[in-house]
mmCIF file of C-alpha atoms in Angstrom:
data_model
loop_
_atom_site.group_PDB
_atom_site.id
_atom_site.type_symbol
_atom_site.label_atom_id
_atom_site.label_comp_id
_atom_site.label_asym_id
_atom_site.label_seq_id
_atom_site.Cartn_x
_atom_site.Cartn_y
_atom_site.Cartn_z
ATOM 1 C CA MET G 204 2.124 62.863 34.971
ATOM 2 C CA ARG G 205 4.906 61.519 37.131
ATOM 3 C CA THR G 206 3.093 58.165 37.525
ATOM 4 C CA ARG G 207 2.882 57.483 33.826
ATOM 5 C CA HIS G 208 6.566 57.116 33.193
ATOM 6 C CA PRO G 209 7.152 54.438 35.819
ATOM 7 C CA ILE G 210 4.142 52.414 34.309
ATOM 8 C CA VAL G 211 5.367 53.005 30.723
ATOM 9 C CA ALA G 212 8.683 51.660 31.722
ATOM 10 C CA ILE G 213 7.393 48.644 33.457
ATOM 11 C CA VAL G 214 5.226 47.746 30.419
ATOM 12 C CA ALA G 215 8.181 48.143 28.091
ATOM 13 C CA ALA G 216 10.477 46.078 30.245
ATOM 14 C CA THR G 217 7.793 43.355 30.438
ATOM 15 C CA ALA G 218 7.308 43.327 26.615
ATOM 16 C CA LEU G 219 11.100 43.026 26.124
ATOM 17 C CA THR G 220 11.361 40.113 28.596
ATOM 18 C CA LEU G 221 8.424 38.247 27.069
ATOM 19 C CA THR G 222 9.815 38.658 23.638
ATOM 20 C CA GLY G 223 12.360 36.006 24.156
ATOM 21 C CA CYS G 224 9.964 33.617 25.771
ATOM 22 C CA GLY G 225 8.776 31.970 22.558
ATOM 23 C CA ARG G 226 11.985 29.852 22.201
ATOM 24 C CA THR G 227 13.539 27.994 25.113
ATOM 25 C CA ASP G 228 16.808 27.178 23.376
ATOM 26 C CA SER G 229 19.269 28.921 21.201
ATOM 27 C CA PRO G 230 20.841 27.804 17.914
ATOM 28 C CA ASP G 231 23.868 26.756 20.019
ATOM 29 C CA THR G 232 21.905 24.553 22.328
ATOM 30 C CA PRO G 233 22.770 20.868 21.685
ATOM 31 C CA ALA G 234 20.055 18.247 20.962
ATOM 32 C CA PRO G 235 18.477 16.641 23.840
ATOM 33 C CA ALA G 236 20.336 13.481 25.275
ATOM 34 C CA GLY G 237 19.216 10.298 23.503
ATOM 35 C CA SER G 238 18.354 12.168 20.189
ATOM 36 C CA SER G 239 20.343 10.540 17.409
ATOM 37 C CA ALA G 240 19.252 13.037 14.722
ATOM 38 C CA PRO G 241 20.791 16.457 14.347
ATOM 39 C CA PRO G 242 18.244 19.262 14.529
ATOM 40 C CA SER G 243 18.369 19.868 10.743
ATOM 41 C CA ALA G 244 18.034 16.182 9.667
ATOM 42 C CA LYS G 245 15.049 15.607 7.299
ATOM 43 C CA PRO G 246 12.631 12.704 7.959
ATOM 44 C CA PRO G 247 13.127 9.673 5.730
ATOM 45 C CA ALA G 248 11.440 9.933 2.311
ATOM 46 C CA PRO G 249 8.229 7.816 1.924
ATOM 47 C CA ALA G 250 8.593 4.419 0.217
ATOM 48 C CA ALA G 251 7.683 4.620 -3.423
ATOM 49 C CA PRO G 252 4.259 2.940 -4.179
ATOM 50 C CA LEU G 253 4.509 -0.785 -5.082
ATOM 51 C CA ASP G 254 3.745 -2.193 -8.569
ATOM 52 C CA ALA G 255 2.899 -5.709 -9.319
ATOM 53 C CA LYS G 256 6.423 -6.731 -10.326
ATOM 54 C CA ALA G 257 7.724 -5.637 -6.831
ATOM 55 C CA VAL G 258 4.994 -7.534 -5.103
ATOM 56 C CA LEU G 259 5.821 -10.635 -7.155
ATOM 57 C CA ALA G 260 9.484 -10.289 -6.284
ATOM 58 C CA LYS G 261 8.816 -10.031 -2.551
ATOM 59 C CA LEU G 262 6.477 -13.125 -2.646
ATOM 60 C CA THR G 263 9.013 -15.102 -4.677
ATOM 61 C CA ALA G 264 11.892 -14.056 -2.250
ATOM 62 C CA ALA G 265 9.764 -15.112 0.715
ATOM 63 C CA LYS G 266 9.733 -18.628 -0.646
ATOM 64 C CA VAL G 267 5.871 -19.083 -0.276
ATOM 65 C CA GLY G 268 5.686 -21.482 -3.258
ATOM 66 C CA VAL G 269 5.463 -18.969 -6.059
ATOM 67 C CA THR G 270 6.545 -20.266 -9.367
ATOM 68 C CA LYS G 271 6.318 -19.220 -13.062
ATOM 69 C CA GLY G 272 5.675 -15.566 -12.174
ATOM 70 C CA ALA G 273 4.974 -13.316 -15.076
ATOM 71 C CA VAL G 274 4.218 -9.621 -15.217
ATOM 72 C CA GLN G 275 1.358 -8.636 -17.610
ATOM 73 C CA ASN G 276 1.354 -6.049 -20.268
ATOM 74 C CA GLU G 277 -1.615 -4.827 -22.277
ATOM 75 C CA ASP G 278 -1.148 -7.650 -24.898
ATOM 76 C CA THR G 279 -1.039 -10.384 -22.286
ATOM 77 C CA ASP G 280 -3.492 -8.977 -19.636
ATOM 78 C CA PRO G 281 -6.251 -11.682 -19.497
ATOM 79 C CA ASN G 282 -8.856 -9.080 -18.272
ATOM 80 C CA ASN G 283 -8.043 -6.255 -20.496
ATOM 81 C CA LEU G 284 -7.966 -3.841 -17.629
ATOM 82 C CA LEU G 285 -4.397 -2.919 -17.579
ATOM 83 C CA GLY G 286 -4.093 0.986 -18.181
ATOM 84 C CA ARG G 287 -7.662 1.313 -19.005
ATOM 85 C CA PRO G 288 -10.249 3.635 -17.206
ATOM 86 C CA ASN G 289 -11.263 1.978 -13.937
ATOM 87 C CA GLY G 290 -8.596 -0.567 -14.365
ATOM 88 C CA TYR G 291 -5.200 -1.373 -12.825
ATOM 89 C CA THR G 292 -2.006 0.192 -13.291
ATOM 90 C CA SER G 293 0.096 -3.099 -13.268
ATOM 91 C CA ARG G 294 -0.613 -6.795 -13.139
ATOM 92 C CA ALA G 295 1.436 -10.032 -12.397
ATOM 93 C CA SER G 296 0.364 -13.613 -12.058
ATOM 94 C CA ALA G 297 2.044 -16.757 -10.814
ATOM 95 C CA ASP G 298 1.443 -20.456 -9.948
ATOM 96 C CA LEU G 299 0.967 -21.605 -6.377
ATOM 97 C CA PRO G 300 0.832 -25.259 -5.170
ATOM 98 C CA GLY G 301 -2.842 -26.415 -5.294
ATOM 99 C CA GLY G 302 -3.587 -24.018 -8.301
ATOM 100 C CA ASP G 303 -4.666 -25.498 -11.654
ATOM 101 C CA THR G 304 -1.523 -25.531 -13.730
ATOM 102 C CA GLN G 305 -3.749 -26.305 -16.832
ATOM 103 C CA ALA G 306 -5.573 -23.006 -16.443
ATOM 104 C CA ASP G 307 -4.990 -20.219 -18.924
ATOM 105 C CA LYS G 308 -1.625 -18.427 -18.546
ATOM 106 C CA GLY G 309 -2.067 -15.299 -16.315
ATOM 107 C CA SER G 310 -5.354 -16.763 -14.799
ATOM 108 C CA VAL G 311 -5.752 -16.413 -11.010
ATOM 109 C CA ASP G 312 -6.877 -20.148 -11.198
ATOM 110 C CA ARG G 313 -3.218 -21.028 -11.548
ATOM 111 C CA GLY G 314 -2.464 -19.641 -8.125
ATOM 112 C CA LEU G 315 -2.528 -15.911 -7.747
ATOM 113 C CA ALA G 316 -2.880 -12.580 -9.474
ATOM 114 C CA ILE G 317 -1.503 -9.235 -8.328
ATOM 115 C CA GLU G 318 -3.542 -6.163 -9.393
ATOM 116 C CA VAL G 319 -2.292 -2.718 -8.541
ATOM 117 C CA PHE G 320 -4.839 0.169 -8.729
ATOM 118 C CA PRO G 321 -4.371 3.949 -8.664
ATOM 119 C CA THR G 322 -6.509 4.277 -5.549
ATOM 120 C CA VAL G 323 -7.789 2.145 -2.704
ATOM 121 C CA LYS G 324 -11.338 2.868 -3.791
ATOM 122 C CA ASP G 325 -10.626 1.433 -7.220
ATOM 123 C CA ALA G 326 -9.181 -1.724 -5.581
ATOM 124 C CA ASP G 327 -12.130 -2.018 -3.245
ATOM 125 C CA ARG G 328 -14.573 -1.701 -6.216
ATOM 126 C CA ARG G 329 -12.646 -4.596 -8.109
ATOM 127 C CA ALA G 330 -12.702 -6.953 -4.974
ATOM 128 C CA ALA G 331 -16.447 -6.188 -4.382
ATOM 129 C CA TYR G 332 -17.179 -6.947 -8.190
ATOM 130 C CA ILE G 333 -15.297 -10.258 -8.009
ATOM 131 C CA LYS G 334 -17.019 -11.322 -4.775
ATOM 132 C CA GLN G 335 -20.489 -10.401 -6.264
ATOM 133 C CA LEU G 336 -19.746 -12.525 -9.337
ATOM 134 C CA GLN G 337 -18.655 -15.519 -7.282
ATOM 135 C CA GLN G 338 -21.621 -15.285 -4.914
ATOM 136 C CA GLY G 339 -24.031 -15.127 -7.897
ATOM 137 C CA ALA G 340 -22.383 -17.903 -9.897
ATOM 138 C CA PRO G 341 -20.647 -20.395 -7.517
ATOM 139 C CA ILE G 342 -19.399 -22.171 -10.639
ATOM 140 C CA LEU G 343 -16.862 -19.421 -10.930
ATOM 141 C CA GLY G 344 -14.948 -20.682 -7.840
ATOM 142 C CA THR G 345 -13.705 -18.767 -4.899
ATOM 143 C CA GLU G 346 -10.785 -16.589 -4.038
ATOM 144 C CA TYR G 347 -8.882 -15.273 -1.065
ATOM 145 C CA HIS G 348 -8.302 -11.516 -1.381
ATOM 146 C CA TYR G 349 -5.316 -9.774 0.356
ATOM 147 C CA ARG G 350 -4.214 -6.225 0.302
ATOM 148 C CA ALA G 351 -0.809 -4.429 0.381
ATOM 149 C CA ASP G 352 0.431 -0.871 -0.048
ATOM 150 C CA GLY G 353 -2.243 0.798 1.999
ATOM 151 C CA GLY G 354 -5.009 -1.250 0.129
ATOM 152 C CA ARG G 355 -4.058 -0.207 -3.319
ATOM 153 C CA VAL G 356 -2.687 -3.687 -4.123
ATOM 154 C CA LEU G 357 -5.249 -6.473 -4.490
ATOM 155 C CA VAL G 358 -3.665 -9.989 -4.460
ATOM 156 C CA ARG G 359 -6.141 -12.614 -5.571
ATOM 157 C CA VAL G 360 -5.296 -16.195 -4.519
ATOM 158 C CA SER G 361 -7.280 -19.097 -6.130
ATOM 159 C CA GLY G 362 -9.771 -20.809 -3.807
ATOM 160 C CA LYS G 363 -8.118 -24.007 -5.040
ATOM 161 C CA VAL G 364 -5.047 -23.288 -3.035
ATOM 162 C CA LYS G 365 -5.011 -24.856 0.392
ATOM 163 C CA PRO G 366 -5.824 -22.284 3.264
ATOM 164 C CA SER G 367 -2.436 -22.889 4.926
ATOM 165 C CA GLN G 368 -0.686 -21.925 1.543
ATOM 166 C CA ALA G 369 -2.833 -18.820 1.171
ATOM 167 C CA LYS G 370 -1.979 -17.839 4.769
ATOM 168 C CA LYS G 371 1.616 -17.772 3.745
ATOM 169 C CA VAL G 372 0.982 -15.350 1.016
ATOM 170 C CA GLU G 373 -1.069 -13.277 3.526
ATOM 171 C CA GLN G 374 1.748 -13.108 6.075
ATOM 172 C CA VAL G 375 4.141 -11.711 3.569
ATOM 173 C CA LEU G 376 1.841 -9.111 2.329
ATOM 174 C CA THR G 377 0.922 -8.120 5.900
ATOM 175 C CA ALA G 378 4.660 -7.489 6.420
ATOM 176 C CA MET G 379 5.122 -5.211 3.496
#
């Protein structure tokens, strides 16, 4: 019986010693050198999702040649997809050099159209649909398709716009 007490004492002492091993610092320990944020600082809030108006504003500010920009509403949406099932949540359009200024107002043929969808999958479906239409009926023309905001924003640039001009739009969208 005498040997049990020293073993119990050793086990208890080891348990007490290990209890404090889960944390290597104390609340009073300063942040490591080079750390600019205090330990209780919250990470920055994620950016709000973009809408067509914000994308149009960024393209306009970047001076890529965007003129006569307009945000569509349910009365001016040429595709009647705004706010509808399987449609986009916002839309804008603008003229770009090389686009057809005689085309219908709001038409991608004038330069570009910005369509924002609730999900990336919805934007993918729209882009695939347009591509399929144009491949099946070349008379419909061509378009460049660019994405922003993780893929939710589909920016359609008329194929009439020179590739160098379309590339400027792509560069701005990539930087967003």
